mmCIF file of C-alpha atoms in Angstrom:
data_model
loop_
_atom_site.group_PDB
_atom_site.id
_atom_site.type_symbol
_atom_site.label_atom_id
_atom_site.label_comp_id
_atom_site.label_asym_id
_atom_site.label_seq_id
_atom_site.Cartn_x
_atom_site.Cartn_y
_atom_site.Cartn_z
ATOM 1 C CA MET A 214 0.000 0.000 0.000
ATOM 2 C CA LYS A 215 1.416 3.365 -1.046
ATOM 3 C CA PHE A 216 0.829 6.812 0.396
ATOM 4 C CA PRO A 217 1.992 10.162 -0.963
ATOM 5 C CA PHE A 218 5.074 11.153 1.037
ATOM 6 C CA HIS A 219 3.827 14.716 1.409
ATOM 7 C CA THR A 220 0.585 13.391 2.952
ATOM 8 C CA LEU A 221 2.543 11.668 5.714
ATOM 9 C CA LEU A 222 4.592 14.784 6.340
ATOM 10 C CA ASN A 223 1.634 17.082 6.180
ATOM 11 C CA PRO A 224 -1.620 15.178 6.869
ATOM 12 C CA SER A 225 -3.662 18.368 7.202
ATOM 13 C CA ASN A 226 -2.589 19.279 3.656
ATOM 14 C CA LYS A 227 -1.699 22.818 4.709
ATOM 15 C CA ARG A 228 0.842 24.879 2.820
ATOM 16 C CA ILE A 229 4.360 24.139 4.090
ATOM 17 C CA PRO A 230 5.899 27.237 5.718
ATOM 18 C CA ARG A 231 8.684 28.960 3.816
ATOM 19 C CA GLU A 232 11.104 28.197 6.681
ATOM 20 C CA MET A 233 10.975 24.504 5.831
ATOM 21 C CA HIS A 234 12.598 25.054 2.469
ATOM 22 C CA ARG A 235 16.092 24.386 3.761
ATOM 23 C CA SER A 236 19.015 22.124 2.942
ATOM 24 C CA PRO A 237 18.323 18.508 1.938
ATOM 25 C CA LYS A 238 19.923 17.277 5.177
ATOM 26 C CA THR A 239 17.667 19.458 7.303
ATOM 27 C CA ILE A 240 14.608 18.486 5.291
ATOM 28 C CA THR A 241 15.437 14.781 5.663
ATOM 29 C CA LYS A 242 15.769 15.101 9.448
ATOM 30 C CA GLN A 243 12.496 16.949 9.692
ATOM 31 C CA ALA A 244 10.824 14.424 7.392
ATOM 32 C CA LEU A 245 11.956 11.450 9.436
ATOM 33 C CA LYS A 246 10.875 13.165 12.631
ATOM 34 C CA LYS A 247 7.403 13.863 11.234
ATOM 35 C CA VAL A 248 7.039 10.351 9.814
ATOM 36 C CA ARG A 249 7.941 8.773 13.198
ATOM 37 C CA SER A 250 5.583 11.165 14.919
ATOM 38 C CA PHE A 251 2.800 10.358 12.495
ATOM 39 C CA PHE A 252 3.049 6.588 12.865
ATOM 40 C CA SER A 253 3.205 6.841 16.640
ATOM 41 C CA THR A 254 -0.144 8.619 16.935
ATOM 42 C CA PRO A 255 -3.416 6.749 17.589
ATOM 43 C CA ALA A 256 -4.885 8.254 14.431
ATOM 44 C CA ALA A 257 -2.237 6.706 12.183
ATOM 45 C CA SER A 258 -4.176 3.577 11.280
ATOM 46 C CA ALA A 259 -7.308 5.561 10.578
ATOM 47 C CA SER A 260 -5.400 7.967 8.343
ATOM 48 C CA ILE A 261 -3.861 5.111 6.401
ATOM 49 C CA ALA A 262 -7.232 3.434 5.920
ATOM 50 C CA ALA A 263 -8.675 6.667 4.656
ATOM 51 C CA ALA A 264 -5.811 7.133 2.219
ATOM 52 C CA SER A 265 -6.313 3.639 0.807
ATOM 53 C CA SER A 266 -10.021 4.162 0.062
ATOM 54 C CA SER A 267 -12.210 6.701 -1.652
ATOM 55 C CA SER A 268 -12.175 9.095 1.218
ATOM 56 C CA SER A 269 -14.499 12.030 1.567
ATOM 57 C CA SER A 270 -11.676 14.513 1.099
ATOM 58 C CA SER A 271 -10.460 12.910 -2.128
ATOM 59 C CA SER A 272 -14.027 12.805 -3.433
ATOM 60 C CA THR A 273 -14.437 16.474 -2.633
ATOM 61 C CA ALA A 274 -11.217 17.270 -4.469
ATOM 62 C CA ALA A 275 -12.361 15.276 -7.490
ATOM 63 C CA MET A 276 -15.609 17.242 -7.590
ATOM 64 C CA ASP A 277 -13.751 20.462 -8.261
ATOM 65 C CA ASP A 278 -13.383 19.526 -11.955
ATOM 66 C CA LEU A 279 -16.966 18.307 -12.403
ATOM 67 C CA GLN A 280 -20.369 19.926 -12.688
ATOM 68 C CA THR A 281 -21.839 19.569 -9.199
ATOM 69 C CA LEU A 282 -25.568 19.034 -8.719
ATOM 70 C CA LYS A 283 -27.605 18.641 -5.541
ATOM 71 C CA PHE A 284 -30.634 16.371 -5.268
ATOM 72 C CA ARG A 285 -32.551 14.729 -2.496
ATOM 73 C CA LEU A 286 -32.728 11.433 -4.400
ATOM 74 C CA CYS A 287 -30.436 9.940 -7.045
ATOM 75 C CA ILE A 288 -31.476 6.778 -8.910
ATOM 76 C CA ILE A 289 -28.848 4.713 -10.706
ATOM 77 C CA GLY A 290 -30.266 2.428 -13.393
ATOM 78 C CA SER A 291 -32.598 2.384 -16.386
ATOM 79 C CA GLY A 292 -34.701 -0.768 -16.163
ATOM 80 C CA PRO A 293 -38.218 -1.391 -14.824
ATOM 81 C CA ALA A 294 -37.177 -1.121 -11.173
ATOM 82 C CA ALA A 295 -35.317 2.165 -11.717
ATOM 83 C CA HIS A 296 -38.154 3.813 -13.613
ATOM 84 C CA THR A 297 -40.808 2.544 -11.205
ATOM 85 C CA ALA A 298 -38.807 4.100 -8.380
ATOM 86 C CA ALA A 299 -38.504 7.303 -10.407
ATOM 87 C CA VAL A 300 -42.251 7.539 -11.084
ATOM 88 C CA TYR A 301 -43.172 6.997 -7.432
ATOM 89 C CA ALA A 302 -40.469 9.370 -6.183
ATOM 90 C CA ALA A 303 -41.353 12.061 -8.717
ATOM 91 C CA ARG A 304 -45.054 11.834 -7.867
ATOM 92 C CA ALA A 305 -44.029 12.352 -4.232
ATOM 93 C CA GLU A 306 -42.387 15.586 -5.451
ATOM 94 C CA LEU A 307 -38.877 14.421 -4.594
ATOM 95 C CA LYS A 308 -37.712 15.572 -8.056
ATOM 96 C CA PRO A 309 -35.166 12.744 -8.460
ATOM 97 C CA ILE A 310 -32.282 12.560 -10.885
ATOM 98 C CA LEU A 311 -31.846 9.256 -12.729
ATOM 99 C CA PHE A 312 -28.623 8.165 -14.416
ATOM 100 C CA GLU A 313 -29.650 5.724 -17.137
ATOM 101 C CA GLY A 314 -26.102 5.096 -18.359
ATOM 102 C CA TRP A 315 -24.786 4.842 -21.877
ATOM 103 C CA MET A 316 -24.135 1.230 -22.954
ATOM 104 C CA ALA A 317 -23.394 0.437 -19.318
ATOM 105 C CA ASN A 318 -22.324 -3.223 -19.110
ATOM 106 C CA GLY A 319 -22.801 -3.392 -22.878
ATOM 107 C CA VAL A 320 -26.547 -2.740 -22.641
ATOM 108 C CA ALA A 321 -28.432 0.276 -23.996
ATOM 109 C CA PRO A 322 -30.467 2.522 -21.669
ATOM 110 C CA GLY A 323 -33.565 0.569 -20.709
ATOM 111 C CA GLY A 324 -31.705 -2.472 -19.441
ATOM 112 C CA GLN A 325 -32.094 -6.112 -20.420
ATOM 113 C CA LEU A 326 -35.579 -5.602 -21.858
ATOM 114 C CA THR A 327 -34.041 -3.663 -24.733
ATOM 115 C CA THR A 328 -32.292 -6.888 -25.811
ATOM 116 C CA THR A 329 -35.574 -8.817 -26.168
ATOM 117 C CA THR A 330 -38.180 -8.613 -28.900
ATOM 118 C CA ASP A 331 -41.787 -9.262 -27.880
ATOM 119 C CA VAL A 332 -42.597 -9.064 -24.178
ATOM 120 C CA GLU A 333 -45.763 -11.104 -23.658
ATOM 121 C CA ASN A 334 -45.854 -11.611 -19.875
ATOM 122 C CA PHE A 335 -46.076 -7.960 -18.846
ATOM 123 C CA PRO A 336 -49.501 -6.931 -17.460
ATOM 124 C CA GLY A 337 -51.521 -4.456 -19.485
ATOM 125 C CA PHE A 338 -50.345 -5.515 -22.951
ATOM 126 C CA PRO A 339 -52.556 -8.422 -24.085
ATOM 127 C CA GLU A 340 -51.030 -8.365 -27.573
ATOM 128 C CA GLY A 341 -47.496 -8.071 -26.218
ATOM 129 C CA ILE A 342 -45.081 -5.162 -26.619
ATOM 130 C CA LEU A 343 -41.538 -4.774 -27.899
ATOM 131 C CA GLY A 344 -38.974 -4.605 -25.106
ATOM 132 C CA PHE A 345 -37.427 -1.328 -26.228
ATOM 133 C CA GLU A 346 -40.888 0.214 -26.694
ATOM 134 C CA LEU A 347 -41.921 -0.759 -23.169
ATOM 135 C CA MET A 348 -38.820 0.834 -21.674
ATOM 136 C CA ASP A 349 -39.257 3.941 -23.818
ATOM 137 C CA ARG A 350 -42.729 4.326 -22.326
ATOM 138 C CA CYS A 351 -41.331 3.863 -18.827
ATOM 139 C CA ARG A 352 -38.748 6.576 -19.490
ATOM 140 C CA LYS A 353 -41.346 9.019 -20.815
ATOM 141 C CA GLN A 354 -43.504 8.407 -17.746
ATOM 142 C CA SER A 355 -40.555 9.134 -15.442
ATOM 143 C CA VAL A 356 -39.842 12.383 -17.270
ATOM 144 C CA ARG A 357 -43.502 13.371 -17.304
ATOM 145 C CA PHE A 358 -43.658 13.390 -13.512
ATOM 146 C CA GLY A 359 -40.466 15.415 -13.103
ATOM 147 C CA THR A 360 -37.538 13.006 -13.093
ATOM 148 C CA GLU A 361 -34.340 14.453 -14.556
ATOM 149 C CA VAL A 362 -32.944 11.671 -16.737
ATOM 150 C CA VAL A 363 -29.254 11.856 -17.618
ATOM 151 C CA THR A 364 -27.710 9.569 -20.237
ATOM 152 C CA GLU A 365 -24.382 9.131 -18.497
ATOM 153 C CA THR A 366 -22.850 6.125 -16.761
ATOM 154 C CA VAL A 367 -22.081 6.259 -13.057
ATOM 155 C CA ASN A 368 -18.508 5.080 -12.616
ATOM 156 C CA ARG A 369 -18.033 5.488 -8.866
ATOM 157 C CA VAL A 370 -19.768 6.508 -5.664
ATOM 158 C CA ASP A 371 -18.841 7.686 -2.191
ATOM 159 C CA PHE A 372 -21.238 6.473 0.485
ATOM 160 C CA THR A 373 -18.870 7.154 3.396
ATOM 161 C CA THR A 374 -20.421 10.514 4.262
ATOM 162 C CA SER A 375 -23.735 12.282 3.861
ATOM 163 C CA PRO A 376 -24.746 13.703 1.492
ATOM 164 C CA PHE A 377 -23.731 10.775 -0.696
ATOM 165 C CA LYS A 378 -21.650 11.438 -3.799
ATOM 166 C CA VAL A 379 -22.341 9.924 -7.210
ATOM 167 C CA PHE A 380 -19.894 10.473 -10.083
ATOM 168 C CA THR A 381 -19.990 10.244 -13.865
ATOM 169 C CA ASP A 382 -17.269 11.442 -16.231
ATOM 170 C CA SER A 383 -18.684 14.968 -16.243
ATOM 171 C CA LYS A 384 -20.959 15.288 -13.213
ATOM 172 C CA ALA A 385 -20.904 14.911 -9.457
ATOM 173 C CA VAL A 386 -24.207 14.615 -7.630
ATOM 174 C CA LEU A 387 -24.659 15.260 -3.922
ATOM 175 C CA ALA A 388 -27.702 13.257 -2.846
ATOM 176 C CA ASP A 389 -29.391 12.731 0.502
ATOM 177 C CA SER A 390 -30.531 9.291 -0.649
ATOM 178 C CA VAL A 391 -29.575 6.878 -3.432
ATOM 179 C CA ILE A 392 -31.408 3.989 -5.094
ATOM 180 C CA VAL A 393 -29.186 1.437 -6.847
ATOM 181 C CA ALA A 394 -31.115 -0.349 -9.611
ATOM 182 C CA THR A 395 -28.358 -1.245 -12.061
ATOM 183 C CA GLY A 396 -29.577 -4.778 -12.731
ATOM 184 C CA ALA A 397 -27.715 -7.925 -13.660
ATOM 185 C CA VAL A 398 -26.483 -8.981 -17.079
ATOM 186 C CA ALA A 399 -27.140 -12.497 -18.336
ATOM 187 C CA LYS A 400 -23.909 -14.274 -19.177
ATOM 188 C CA ARG A 401 -23.559 -15.334 -22.780
ATOM 189 C CA LEU A 402 -21.227 -17.681 -24.610
ATOM 190 C CA SER A 403 -19.340 -16.534 -27.659
ATOM 191 C CA PHE A 404 -18.994 -18.800 -30.681
ATOM 192 C CA PRO A 405 -19.676 -18.386 -34.413
ATOM 193 C CA GLY A 406 -23.317 -17.490 -34.960
ATOM 194 C CA SER A 407 -24.102 -16.718 -31.301
ATOM 195 C CA GLY A 408 -23.833 -12.954 -31.546
ATOM 196 C CA GLU A 409 -25.722 -10.057 -33.056
ATOM 197 C CA GLY A 410 -25.490 -8.558 -36.511
ATOM 198 C CA SER A 411 -24.682 -10.295 -39.761
ATOM 199 C CA GLY A 412 -24.339 -14.059 -39.380
ATOM 200 C CA GLY A 413 -25.495 -14.002 -35.763
ATOM 201 C CA PHE A 414 -28.749 -15.366 -34.346
ATOM 202 C CA TRP A 415 -29.043 -13.439 -31.090
ATOM 203 C CA ASN A 416 -32.748 -12.558 -30.765
ATOM 204 C CA LYS A 417 -33.323 -14.679 -33.868
ATOM 205 C CA GLY A 418 -33.580 -17.927 -31.984
ATOM 206 C CA ILE A 419 -30.871 -17.398 -29.352
ATOM 207 C CA SER A 420 -31.820 -15.896 -26.003
ATOM 208 C CA ALA A 421 -30.693 -15.767 -22.392
ATOM 209 C CA CYS A 422 -34.170 -15.823 -20.846
ATOM 210 C CA ALA A 423 -36.457 -18.774 -21.442
ATOM 211 C CA VAL A 424 -39.167 -17.341 -19.212
ATOM 212 C CA CYS A 425 -39.113 -14.085 -21.193
ATOM 213 C CA ASP A 426 -38.982 -15.537 -24.699
ATOM 214 C CA GLY A 427 -39.804 -19.254 -24.538
ATOM 215 C CA ALA A 428 -43.497 -18.881 -25.372
ATOM 216 C CA ALA A 429 -42.800 -16.982 -28.601
ATOM 217 C CA PRO A 430 -44.372 -18.527 -31.723
ATOM 218 C CA ILE A 431 -40.998 -19.321 -33.316
ATOM 219 C CA PHE A 432 -40.287 -21.790 -30.477
ATOM 220 C CA ARG A 433 -43.657 -23.540 -30.255
ATOM 221 C CA ASN A 434 -43.633 -27.242 -31.158
ATOM 222 C CA LYS A 435 -39.978 -26.990 -32.178
ATOM 223 C CA PRO A 436 -36.868 -28.687 -30.754
ATOM 224 C CA LEU A 437 -35.015 -26.384 -28.359
ATOM 225 C CA ALA A 438 -31.715 -26.402 -26.463
ATOM 226 C CA VAL A 439 -30.508 -25.049 -23.136
ATOM 227 C CA ILE A 440 -26.849 -24.587 -22.205
ATOM 228 C CA GLY A 441 -26.015 -24.883 -18.514
ATOM 229 C CA GLY A 442 -25.843 -27.228 -15.566
ATOM 230 C CA GLY A 443 -27.203 -25.312 -12.594
ATOM 231 C CA ASP A 444 -30.653 -24.793 -11.128
ATOM 232 C CA SER A 445 -31.459 -22.101 -13.704
ATOM 233 C CA ALA A 446 -30.739 -24.481 -16.565
ATOM 234 C CA MET A 447 -32.938 -27.185 -15.039
ATOM 235 C CA GLU A 448 -35.756 -24.730 -14.409
ATOM 236 C CA GLU A 449 -35.587 -23.244 -17.889
ATOM 237 C CA ALA A 450 -35.454 -26.645 -19.573
ATOM 238 C CA ASN A 451 -38.551 -27.775 -17.693
ATOM 239 C CA PHE A 452 -40.303 -24.518 -18.532
ATOM 240 C CA LEU A 453 -39.520 -24.890 -22.237
ATOM 241 C CA THR A 454 -41.111 -28.353 -22.391
ATOM 242 C CA LYS A 455 -44.461 -26.545 -22.192
ATOM 243 C CA PHE A 456 -43.841 -25.108 -25.638
ATOM 244 C CA GLY A 457 -41.125 -27.055 -27.445
ATOM 245 C CA SER A 458 -41.452 -30.522 -28.940
ATOM 246 C CA LYS A 459 -38.186 -31.559 -27.294
ATOM 247 C CA VAL A 460 -35.576 -29.868 -25.116
ATOM 248 C CA TYR A 461 -31.866 -30.696 -25.103
ATOM 249 C CA ILE A 462 -29.657 -29.712 -22.175
ATOM 250 C CA ILE A 463 -26.087 -29.217 -23.380
ATOM 251 C CA HIS A 464 -23.586 -29.543 -20.531
ATOM 252 C CA ARG A 465 -19.810 -29.625 -20.753
ATOM 253 C CA ARG A 466 -19.386 -31.991 -17.792
ATOM 254 C CA ASN A 467 -20.684 -35.454 -16.916
ATOM 255 C CA GLU A 468 -22.757 -34.271 -13.981
ATOM 256 C CA PHE A 469 -24.894 -31.267 -13.071
ATOM 257 C CA ARG A 470 -24.123 -28.819 -10.287
ATOM 258 C CA ALA A 471 -27.833 -28.158 -9.799
ATOM 259 C CA SER A 472 -29.616 -29.216 -6.614
ATOM 260 C CA LYS A 473 -30.795 -32.826 -6.532
ATOM 261 C CA ILE A 474 -34.458 -31.914 -6.628
ATOM 262 C CA MET A 475 -33.980 -29.742 -9.714
ATOM 263 C CA GLN A 476 -31.890 -32.431 -11.407
ATOM 264 C CA ASN A 477 -34.564 -35.042 -10.746
ATOM 265 C CA ARG A 478 -37.267 -32.850 -12.253
ATOM 266 C CA ALA A 479 -35.261 -32.392 -15.423
ATOM 267 C CA LEU A 480 -33.992 -35.944 -15.765
ATOM 268 C CA SER A 481 -37.440 -37.443 -15.182
ATOM 269 C CA ASN A 482 -39.082 -35.245 -17.819
ATOM 270 C CA PRO A 483 -39.665 -37.379 -20.947
ATOM 271 C CA LYS A 484 -39.264 -34.351 -23.230
ATOM 272 C CA ILE A 485 -35.744 -33.542 -21.964
ATOM 273 C CA GLU A 486 -32.554 -35.157 -23.260
ATOM 274 C CA VAL A 487 -29.110 -34.380 -21.834
ATOM 275 C CA LEU A 488 -26.013 -34.123 -24.021
ATOM 276 C CA TRP A 489 -23.233 -34.768 -21.503
ATOM 277 C CA ASN A 490 -19.610 -33.660 -21.973
ATOM 278 C CA SER A 491 -20.667 -31.432 -24.844
ATOM 279 C CA MET A 492 -20.469 -27.815 -25.964
ATOM 280 C CA ALA A 493 -21.943 -25.767 -28.782
ATOM 281 C CA VAL A 494 -19.260 -24.587 -31.179
ATOM 282 C CA GLU A 495 -21.346 -22.983 -33.909
ATOM 283 C CA ALA A 496 -24.882 -21.802 -34.632
ATOM 284 C CA TYR A 497 -26.262 -21.804 -38.162
ATOM 285 C CA GLY A 498 -29.455 -20.613 -39.791
ATOM 286 C CA GLU A 499 -32.508 -22.309 -41.161
ATOM 287 C CA GLN A 500 -32.273 -22.546 -44.920
ATOM 288 C CA GLY A 501 -33.828 -19.529 -46.601
ATOM 289 C CA LYS A 502 -34.615 -17.806 -43.300
ATOM 290 C CA GLU A 503 -32.722 -15.494 -40.981
ATOM 291 C CA VAL A 504 -33.494 -17.528 -37.875
ATOM 292 C CA LEU A 505 -31.656 -20.238 -35.983
ATOM 293 C CA GLY A 506 -31.746 -23.617 -37.672
ATOM 294 C CA GLY A 507 -29.338 -25.675 -35.620
ATOM 295 C CA LEU A 508 -26.081 -26.081 -33.745
ATOM 296 C CA LYS A 509 -22.747 -27.752 -34.229
ATOM 297 C CA VAL A 510 -22.119 -29.634 -30.976
ATOM 298 C CA LYS A 511 -18.746 -31.013 -29.991
ATOM 299 C CA ASN A 512 -18.358 -34.014 -27.697
ATOM 300 C CA LEU A 513 -15.438 -33.137 -25.426
ATOM 301 C CA VAL A 514 -14.564 -36.795 -24.831
ATOM 302 C CA THR A 515 -14.588 -38.129 -28.399
ATOM 303 C CA GLU A 516 -14.041 -34.680 -30.014
ATOM 304 C CA GLU A 517 -16.710 -35.620 -32.533
ATOM 305 C CA VAL A 518 -18.779 -32.719 -33.906
ATOM 306 C CA SER A 519 -22.401 -33.397 -34.767
ATOM 307 C CA ASP A 520 -25.445 -31.482 -36.022
ATOM 308 C CA LEU A 521 -28.269 -30.678 -33.636
ATOM 309 C CA LYS A 522 -31.394 -29.349 -35.334
ATOM 310 C CA VAL A 523 -32.998 -26.824 -32.973
ATOM 311 C CA SER A 524 -35.030 -23.656 -33.482
ATOM 312 C CA GLY A 525 -34.104 -22.118 -30.163
ATOM 313 C CA LEU A 526 -31.047 -21.910 -27.926
ATOM 314 C CA PHE A 527 -31.162 -20.510 -24.397
ATOM 315 C CA PHE A 528 -28.105 -19.628 -22.335
ATOM 316 C CA ALA A 529 -28.663 -20.489 -18.671
ATOM 317 C CA ILE A 530 -25.178 -19.987 -17.268
ATOM 318 C CA GLY A 531 -25.916 -17.342 -14.684
ATOM 319 C CA HIS A 532 -26.001 -13.574 -14.356
ATOM 320 C CA GLU A 533 -23.468 -10.959 -13.343
ATOM 321 C CA PRO A 534 -24.843 -8.156 -11.159
ATOM 322 C CA ALA A 535 -23.742 -4.641 -12.117
ATOM 323 C CA THR A 536 -22.114 -3.773 -8.808
ATOM 324 C CA LYS A 537 -18.439 -3.255 -9.645
ATOM 325 C CA PHE A 538 -18.805 0.528 -9.607
ATOM 326 C CA LEU A 539 -19.778 0.327 -5.919
ATOM 327 C CA ASN A 540 -16.200 -0.665 -5.112
ATOM 328 C CA GLY A 541 -17.204 -2.595 -1.995
ATOM 329 C CA GLN A 542 -19.082 0.270 -0.345
ATOM 330 C CA LEU A 543 -22.236 -1.815 0.050
ATOM 331 C CA GLN A 544 -22.438 -5.306 1.491
ATOM 332 C CA LEU A 545 -22.638 -7.878 -1.309
ATOM 333 C CA ASP A 546 -23.321 -11.597 -1.183
ATOM 334 C CA SER A 547 -20.937 -14.246 -2.496
ATOM 335 C CA ASP A 548 -22.269 -13.784 -6.034
ATOM 336 C CA GLY A 549 -21.909 -10.001 -6.010
ATOM 337 C CA TYR A 550 -25.555 -9.066 -5.445
ATOM 338 C CA VAL A 551 -26.434 -6.233 -3.066
ATOM 339 C CA VAL A 552 -27.612 -7.550 0.302
ATOM 340 C CA THR A 553 -30.829 -5.960 1.537
ATOM 341 C CA LYS A 554 -32.696 -6.228 4.820
ATOM 342 C CA PRO A 555 -35.461 -8.857 4.427
ATOM 343 C CA GLY A 556 -38.759 -7.321 3.437
ATOM 344 C CA THR A 557 -37.193 -3.980 2.501
ATOM 345 C CA THR A 558 -34.840 -2.450 -0.044
ATOM 346 C CA GLU A 559 -32.498 -1.159 2.683
ATOM 347 C CA THR A 560 -28.795 -1.872 2.138
ATOM 348 C CA SER A 561 -25.894 -1.926 4.577
ATOM 349 C CA VAL A 562 -25.633 1.883 4.329
ATOM 350 C CA ARG A 563 -28.510 3.843 5.816
ATOM 351 C CA GLY A 564 -30.082 6.014 3.131
ATOM 352 C CA VAL A 565 -28.947 3.814 0.239
ATOM 353 C CA PHE A 566 -31.492 1.394 -1.230
ATOM 354 C CA ALA A 567 -31.368 -1.338 -3.884
ATOM 355 C CA ALA A 568 -34.091 -2.650 -6.182
ATOM 356 C CA GLY A 569 -34.513 -5.048 -9.070
ATOM 357 C CA ASP A 570 -32.098 -7.619 -10.433
ATOM 358 C CA VAL A 571 -29.089 -6.039 -8.694
ATOM 359 C CA GLN A 572 -30.407 -7.507 -5.426
ATOM 360 C CA ASP A 573 -33.063 -9.958 -6.564
ATOM 361 C CA LYS A 574 -31.455 -13.257 -7.553
ATOM 362 C CA LYS A 575 -34.590 -15.364 -7.587
ATOM 363 C CA TYR A 576 -37.123 -13.469 -9.655
ATOM 364 C CA ARG A 577 -35.291 -12.052 -12.613
ATOM 365 C CA GLN A 578 -38.152 -10.819 -14.765
ATOM 366 C CA ALA A 579 -39.441 -7.420 -15.817
ATOM 367 C CA VAL A 580 -42.552 -7.653 -13.681
ATOM 368 C CA THR A 581 -40.548 -8.614 -10.624
ATOM 369 C CA ALA A 582 -37.997 -5.871 -11.184
ATOM 370 C CA ALA A 583 -40.756 -3.393 -11.554
ATOM 371 C CA GLY A 584 -42.410 -5.403 -8.067
ATOM 372 C CA THR A 585 -41.069 -9.133 -6.095
ATOM 373 C CA ALA A 586 -42.212 -12.746 -6.637
ATOM 374 C CA ASN A 587 -44.725 -12.616 -9.429
ATOM 375 C CA ALA A 588 -46.488 -10.207 -11.755
ATOM 376 C CA GLU A 589 -47.017 -7.816 -8.907
ATOM 377 C CA GLU A 590 -43.471 -7.941 -7.617
ATOM 378 C CA VAL A 591 -39.923 -6.414 -10.232
ATOM 379 C CA PHE A 592 -42.343 -3.295 -10.206
ATOM 380 C CA VAL A 593 -42.947 -3.760 -6.519
ATOM 381 C CA LEU A 594 -39.226 -3.547 -5.759
ATOM 382 C CA GLY A 595 -38.951 -0.227 -7.562
ATOM 383 C CA CYS A 596 -42.015 1.042 -5.728
ATOM 384 C CA MET A 597 -40.646 -0.241 -2.398
ATOM 385 C CA ALA A 598 -37.324 1.508 -2.967
ATOM 386 C CA ALA A 599 -39.041 4.826 -3.692
ATOM 387 C CA LEU A 600 -41.220 4.541 -0.591
ATOM 388 C CA ASP A 601 -38.281 3.484 1.581
ATOM 389 C CA ALA A 602 -36.273 6.456 0.296
ATOM 390 C CA GLU A 603 -39.187 8.826 0.881
ATOM 391 C CA HIS A 604 -39.589 7.637 4.478
ATOM 392 C CA TYR A 605 -35.854 7.995 5.052
ATOM 393 C CA LEU A 606 -35.869 11.545 3.699
ATOM 394 C CA GLN A 607 -38.775 12.375 5.988
ATOM 395 C CA GLU A 608 -36.801 11.048 8.934
ATOM 396 C CA ILE A 609 -33.783 13.216 8.208
ATOM 397 C CA GLY A 610 -35.926 16.236 7.391
ATOM 398 C CA SER A 611 -34.821 16.473 3.775
ATOM 399 C CA GLN A 612 -38.146 15.939 2.063
ATOM 400 C CA THR A 613 -39.261 19.531 2.388
ATOM 401 C CA GLY A 614 -37.567 22.248 0.410
ATOM 402 C CA LYS A 615 -36.289 22.219 -3.117
ATOM 403 C CA ASN A 616 -33.286 20.852 -4.936
ATOM 404 C CA ASP A 617 -30.491 23.294 -5.586
#
C-alpha cells in the first residue's frame, strides 16, 4: 500500500511554511521526525485506511473539476425497477435525478428488456409489446412526472459521508438518498453465430431468458436447447417443455451442479434429453430464413462434432450483477448481489437502497424488477425503494424544500 510522502509529512494538507525550504539534510531530518511522529499517533491507522479508500476529502477534491448538482434522491439504473422508483419518487415531489447510463455493461439505456423482442408476460399488454418500446414508455412516464434523466454512466460513488456522492465522467451529484437499480447482465457464450449482426442469431432464436422468450411462436412445437448445468438451466429446460417438442440440455461436464431436486425434475421429464460432456461450437441458420436452424455440438470426450437441429437456444449460465462501480461500499453476497434487509430495499448503508435484479437473484423478470415474486413484484421492488427512500428523507428532514 502506497501513500503520498507529502501526505505523511503534512496530513492536514496545509501549505508548508517557507522556513521549511532548507538544505536537503535538514529536510530529511524533519521528514523522518514527522514520519515517526505520524506513525506513533493513535490516528495513524485511521489515516492510512482513509488514504487507501475513496475518502471524503479525495471525493471532494475530485468534484472540483466536475459539474456539481444537488438532489434529495439519485437513482442509478434504467430498467423497470429504476423507472418505477422514479415515477413513485417524482409523484411524491422528490424531483429525483436518474442516471440511465450509456451502454453500461454493454446494454443500452432501458436495461435487459431492450435486448428482447416481444414481451408477452407484462400486465396491461394483451397483444405483447416490444422490449425497447416498453422501456421507452417507462422513461417518458418518469420524465412526465419530473424526473431528470441523464444519459451518463455512473462510474463510482462515495457512500462514506452524507450527502452521498455519485460520479460520472462529467458530473458529481450530492444526494441525501440513493437507489441502486443497475440490474444484472445475463452471461452469454461466444462462438460463431451466437452474436448479433450479420451471421449471428441473437434474438433470432438465441436468447438468455427462457421465461421471457420461450413462449414466442418461433419456439412452439420446435426442438429447443438449453446450455447450462445449474438450477437455472434445469428450471428453464422444464419450462420450455411446455412449448417445445423436445428440449436438449447441453452440458460440458458429466454431472450437473444443480440441486438434486432440480436435477430429478429435469432428468425425469420425458421431453428432456441431456447431451453430456458437450459444448456448442457454432450456430447456423434455417435454410432460406434469418433464424436459428441448428447447432454444431462437440463431444469433449470423443471430439466428434455433430449437427443438432434446434429452433431455439437458451443460455442459462448465470447472471453478473452490475455492482463493480460500488467498489465494496455496500455489502454484497458471495455472487456479487447487493444484500438488503429482508422485506425492505435497505442496504448496509442507511439512506442507500437497492431494487430489481441487482439484489433480486430469484425473480429475474421485468414484472418482478418493476415489483417481487410474481407479476405484482420487479415493479414492486422499484415502488418499495421509492417509498423506503421517501420515508428515510422524511426522517432526516430532507423531504421539504427544493433541490439546488
